[in-house]
mmCIF file of C-alpha atoms in Angstrom:
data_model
loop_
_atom_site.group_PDB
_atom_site.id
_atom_site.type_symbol
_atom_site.label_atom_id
_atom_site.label_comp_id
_atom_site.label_asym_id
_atom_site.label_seq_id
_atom_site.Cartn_x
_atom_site.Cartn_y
_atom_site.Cartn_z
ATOM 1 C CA UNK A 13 2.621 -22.947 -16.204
ATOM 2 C CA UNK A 14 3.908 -21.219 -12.906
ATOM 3 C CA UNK A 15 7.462 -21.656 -12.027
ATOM 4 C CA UNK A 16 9.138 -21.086 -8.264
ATOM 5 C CA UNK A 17 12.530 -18.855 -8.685
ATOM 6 C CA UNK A 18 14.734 -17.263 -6.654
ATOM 7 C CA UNK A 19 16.416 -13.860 -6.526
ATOM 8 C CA UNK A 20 20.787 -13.982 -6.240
ATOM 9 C CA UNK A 21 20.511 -11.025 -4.498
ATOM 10 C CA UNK A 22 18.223 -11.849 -1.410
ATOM 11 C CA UNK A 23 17.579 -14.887 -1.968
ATOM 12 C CA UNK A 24 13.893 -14.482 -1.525
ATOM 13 C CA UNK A 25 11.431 -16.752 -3.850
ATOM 14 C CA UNK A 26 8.412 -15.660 -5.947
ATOM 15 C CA UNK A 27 5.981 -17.258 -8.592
ATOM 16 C CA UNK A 28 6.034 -16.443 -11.857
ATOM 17 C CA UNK A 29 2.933 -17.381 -14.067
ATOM 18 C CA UNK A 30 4.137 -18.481 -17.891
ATOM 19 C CA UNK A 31 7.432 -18.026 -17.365
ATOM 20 C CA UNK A 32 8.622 -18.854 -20.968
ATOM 21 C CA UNK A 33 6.470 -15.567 -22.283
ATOM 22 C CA UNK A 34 8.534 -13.289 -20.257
ATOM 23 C CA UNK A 35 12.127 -12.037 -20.880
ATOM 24 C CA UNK A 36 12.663 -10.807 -17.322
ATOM 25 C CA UNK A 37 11.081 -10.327 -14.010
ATOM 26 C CA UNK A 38 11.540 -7.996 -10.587
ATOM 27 C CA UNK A 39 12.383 -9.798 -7.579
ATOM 28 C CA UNK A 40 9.700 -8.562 -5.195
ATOM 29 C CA UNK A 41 11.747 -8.165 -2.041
ATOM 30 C CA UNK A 42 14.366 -6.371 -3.101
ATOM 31 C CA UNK A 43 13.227 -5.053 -6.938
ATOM 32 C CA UNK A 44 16.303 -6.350 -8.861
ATOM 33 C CA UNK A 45 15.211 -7.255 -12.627
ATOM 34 C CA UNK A 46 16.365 -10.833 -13.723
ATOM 35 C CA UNK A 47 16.525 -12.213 -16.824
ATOM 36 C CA UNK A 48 14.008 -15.260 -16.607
ATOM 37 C CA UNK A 49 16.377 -17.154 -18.751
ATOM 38 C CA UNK A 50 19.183 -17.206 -15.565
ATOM 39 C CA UNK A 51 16.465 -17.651 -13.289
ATOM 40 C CA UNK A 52 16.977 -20.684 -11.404
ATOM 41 C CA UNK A 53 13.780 -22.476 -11.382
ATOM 42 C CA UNK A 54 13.464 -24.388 -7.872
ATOM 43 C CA UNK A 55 9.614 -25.902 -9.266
ATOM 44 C CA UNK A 56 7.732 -25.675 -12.326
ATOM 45 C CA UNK A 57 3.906 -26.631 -12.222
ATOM 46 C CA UNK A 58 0.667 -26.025 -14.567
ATOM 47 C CA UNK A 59 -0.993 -26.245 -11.355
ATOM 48 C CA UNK A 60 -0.854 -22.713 -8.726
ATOM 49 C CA UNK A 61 -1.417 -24.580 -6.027
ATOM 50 C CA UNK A 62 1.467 -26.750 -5.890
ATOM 51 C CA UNK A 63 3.802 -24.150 -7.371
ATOM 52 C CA UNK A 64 2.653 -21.778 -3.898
ATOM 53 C CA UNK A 65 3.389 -25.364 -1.699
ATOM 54 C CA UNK A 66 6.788 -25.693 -3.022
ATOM 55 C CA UNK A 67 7.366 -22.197 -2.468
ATOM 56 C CA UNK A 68 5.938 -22.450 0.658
ATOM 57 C CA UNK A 69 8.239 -25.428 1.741
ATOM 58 C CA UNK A 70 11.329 -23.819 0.102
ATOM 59 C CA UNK A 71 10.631 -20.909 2.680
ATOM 60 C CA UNK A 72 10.039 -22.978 5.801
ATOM 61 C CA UNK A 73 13.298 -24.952 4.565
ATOM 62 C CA UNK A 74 15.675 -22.196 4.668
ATOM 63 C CA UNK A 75 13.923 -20.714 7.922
ATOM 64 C CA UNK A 76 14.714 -24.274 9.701
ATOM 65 C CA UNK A 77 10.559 -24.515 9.763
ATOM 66 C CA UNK A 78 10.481 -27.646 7.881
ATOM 67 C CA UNK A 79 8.958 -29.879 10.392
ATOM 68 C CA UNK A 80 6.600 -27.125 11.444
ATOM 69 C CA UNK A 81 5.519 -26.989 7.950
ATOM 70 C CA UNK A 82 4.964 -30.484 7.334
ATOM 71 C CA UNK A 83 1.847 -30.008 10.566
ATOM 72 C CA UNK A 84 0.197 -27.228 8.361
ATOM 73 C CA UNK A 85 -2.414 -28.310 5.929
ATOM 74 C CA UNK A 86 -1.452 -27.577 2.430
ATOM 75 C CA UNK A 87 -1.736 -24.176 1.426
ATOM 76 C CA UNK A 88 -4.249 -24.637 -1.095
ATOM 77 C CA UNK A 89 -6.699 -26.348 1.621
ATOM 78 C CA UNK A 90 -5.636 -22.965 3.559
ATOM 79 C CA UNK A 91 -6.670 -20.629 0.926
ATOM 80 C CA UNK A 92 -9.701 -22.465 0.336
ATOM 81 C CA UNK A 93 -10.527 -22.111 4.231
ATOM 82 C CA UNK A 94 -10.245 -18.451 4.202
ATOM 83 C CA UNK A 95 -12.132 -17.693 1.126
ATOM 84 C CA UNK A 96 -15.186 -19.806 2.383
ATOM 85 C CA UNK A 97 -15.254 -18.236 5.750
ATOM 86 C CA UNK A 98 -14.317 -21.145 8.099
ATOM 87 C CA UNK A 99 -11.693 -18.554 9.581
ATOM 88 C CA UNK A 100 -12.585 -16.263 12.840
ATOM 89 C CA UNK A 101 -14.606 -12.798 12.083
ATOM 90 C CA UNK A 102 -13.124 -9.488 12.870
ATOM 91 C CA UNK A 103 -15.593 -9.412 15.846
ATOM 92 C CA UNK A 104 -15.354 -13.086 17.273
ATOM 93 C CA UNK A 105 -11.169 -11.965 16.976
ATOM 94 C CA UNK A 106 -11.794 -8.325 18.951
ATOM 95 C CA UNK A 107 -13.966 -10.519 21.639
ATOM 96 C CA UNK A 108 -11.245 -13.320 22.041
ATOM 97 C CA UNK A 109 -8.957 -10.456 22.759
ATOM 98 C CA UNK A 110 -10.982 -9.092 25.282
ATOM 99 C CA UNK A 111 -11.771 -6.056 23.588
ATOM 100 C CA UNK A 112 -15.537 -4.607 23.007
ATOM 101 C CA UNK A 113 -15.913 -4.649 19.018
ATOM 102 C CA UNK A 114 -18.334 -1.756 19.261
ATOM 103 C CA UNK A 115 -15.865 -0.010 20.776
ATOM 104 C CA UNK A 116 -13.057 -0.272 18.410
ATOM 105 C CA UNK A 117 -15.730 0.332 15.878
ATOM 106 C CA UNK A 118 -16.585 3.664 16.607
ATOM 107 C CA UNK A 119 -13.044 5.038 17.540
ATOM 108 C CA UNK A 120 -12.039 3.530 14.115
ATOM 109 C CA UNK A 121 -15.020 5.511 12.559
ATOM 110 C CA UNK A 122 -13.688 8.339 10.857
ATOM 111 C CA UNK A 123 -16.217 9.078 8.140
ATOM 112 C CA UNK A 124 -17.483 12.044 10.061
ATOM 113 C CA UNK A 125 -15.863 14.552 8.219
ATOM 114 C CA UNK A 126 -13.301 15.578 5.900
ATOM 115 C CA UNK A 127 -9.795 16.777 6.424
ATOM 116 C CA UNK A 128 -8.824 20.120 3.957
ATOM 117 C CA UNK A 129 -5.539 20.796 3.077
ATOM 118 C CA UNK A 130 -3.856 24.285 3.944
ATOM 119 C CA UNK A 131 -3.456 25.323 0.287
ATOM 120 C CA UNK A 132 -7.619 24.232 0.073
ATOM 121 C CA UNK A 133 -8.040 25.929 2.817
ATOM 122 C CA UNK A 134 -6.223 28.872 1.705
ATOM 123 C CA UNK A 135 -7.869 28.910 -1.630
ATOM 124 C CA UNK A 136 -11.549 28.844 0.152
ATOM 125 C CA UNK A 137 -10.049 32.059 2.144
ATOM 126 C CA UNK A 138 -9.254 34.069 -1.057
ATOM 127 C CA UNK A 139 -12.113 33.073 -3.275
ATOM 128 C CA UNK A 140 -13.992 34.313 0.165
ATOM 129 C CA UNK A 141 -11.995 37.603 0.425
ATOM 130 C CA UNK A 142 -10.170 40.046 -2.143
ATOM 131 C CA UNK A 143 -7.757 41.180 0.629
ATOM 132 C CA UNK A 144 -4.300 39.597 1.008
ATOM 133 C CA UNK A 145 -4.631 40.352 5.268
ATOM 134 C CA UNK A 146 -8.469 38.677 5.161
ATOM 135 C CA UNK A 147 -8.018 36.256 3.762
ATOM 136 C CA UNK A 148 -4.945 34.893 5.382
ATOM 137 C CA UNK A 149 -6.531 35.926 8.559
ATOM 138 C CA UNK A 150 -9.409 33.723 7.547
ATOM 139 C CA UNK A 151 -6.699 30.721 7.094
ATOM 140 C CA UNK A 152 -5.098 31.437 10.387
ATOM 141 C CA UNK A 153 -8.757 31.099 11.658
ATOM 142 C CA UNK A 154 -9.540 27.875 9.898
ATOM 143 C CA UNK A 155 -5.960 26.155 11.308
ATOM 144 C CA UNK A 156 -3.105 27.369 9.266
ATOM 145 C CA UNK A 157 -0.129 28.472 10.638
ATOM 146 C CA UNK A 158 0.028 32.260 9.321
ATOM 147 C CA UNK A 159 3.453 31.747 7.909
ATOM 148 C CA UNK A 160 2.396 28.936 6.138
ATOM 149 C CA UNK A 161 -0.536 31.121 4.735
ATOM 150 C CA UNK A 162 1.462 33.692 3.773
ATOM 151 C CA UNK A 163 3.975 31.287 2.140
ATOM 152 C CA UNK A 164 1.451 29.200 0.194
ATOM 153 C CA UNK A 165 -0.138 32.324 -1.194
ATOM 154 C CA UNK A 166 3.068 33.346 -2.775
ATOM 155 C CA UNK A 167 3.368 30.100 -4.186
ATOM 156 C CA UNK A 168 -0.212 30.684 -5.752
ATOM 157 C CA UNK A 169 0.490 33.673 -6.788
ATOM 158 C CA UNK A 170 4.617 32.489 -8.134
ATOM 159 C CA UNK A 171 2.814 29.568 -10.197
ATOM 160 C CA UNK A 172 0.271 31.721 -11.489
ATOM 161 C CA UNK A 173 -2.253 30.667 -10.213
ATOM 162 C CA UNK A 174 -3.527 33.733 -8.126
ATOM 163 C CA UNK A 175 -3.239 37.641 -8.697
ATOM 164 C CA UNK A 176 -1.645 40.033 -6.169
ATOM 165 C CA UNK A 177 -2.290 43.655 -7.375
ATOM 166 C CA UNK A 178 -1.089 45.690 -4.369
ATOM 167 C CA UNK A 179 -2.791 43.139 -1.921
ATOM 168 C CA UNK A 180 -5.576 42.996 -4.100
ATOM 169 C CA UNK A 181 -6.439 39.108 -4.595
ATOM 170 C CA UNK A 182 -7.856 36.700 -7.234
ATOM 171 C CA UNK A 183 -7.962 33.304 -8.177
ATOM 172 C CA UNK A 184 -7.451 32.526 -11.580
#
């Protein structure tokens, strides 16, 4: 059973699925908790797909997109389009545009490498170096800022988690 509500709040509408198993629900727009029970329920179907169409049309409706709605197959038949493909690619879509798709490929290619943190980086440095100046010299080299080195080092070494014995280092 799927029912259509609506939230008093925002007035935005959502699905719930079994409805009469739950004692409340979150309005997904604007995350006030209902009690199901003072729900207004707008549509109640066993059937999904009608419960998302009268959703659908209760949206369009108080958008003044009724008759715009009422061109659109149902959206059932739309769902069932997309998930068997009979939708544009992403490269037919990037062509249409009159972008190159290899293009945008590559620039949005960024499994080359992996980004570090400062405190990773900063760990690397001491693990690397027993000297409080190395080895936030080696962090400044890698792309820290130096007062961030220096700062994240005495958090290490605050939390515990590092040893500074008179600028003698360790991880622990």
């Amino acid at each position: 059973m799927y029912a259509v509500v609506g939230c008093t709040d925002c007035g935005g509408y959502w699905l719930l699925s079994d409805p009469d198993d739950q004692d409340s629900a979150q309005c997904p727009t604007c995350g006030r908790t209902h009690q199901i029970q003072k729900l207004k329920r707008f549509h109640t179907s066993p059937d999904r797909d009608s419960a998302v169409e009268a959703r659908s049309r209760l949206l369009a409706r108080k958008r003044g997109d009724e008759a715009a709605f009422d061109r659109v197959d149902d959206a059932g038949e739309l769902e069932r389009a997309v998930e068997e493909g009979t939708g544009v690619d992403e490269r037919e879509y990037l062509d249409r545009s009159g972008l190159d798709a290899d293009t945008v490929s590559e620039a949005g290619d960024v499994s080359g490498g992996s980004s570090r943190s400062r405190e990773e980086i900063l760990r690397d440095a001491v693990a690397e170096h027993d000297d409080r100046e190395a080895a936030v010299a080696e962090a400044v080299a890698d792309g820290v800022p130096e007062s961030a080195a220096t700062d994240l080092l005495d958090r290490l070494v605050r939390r515990g988690e590092a040893t500074d014995a008179g600028g003698d280092l360790r991880l622990l």
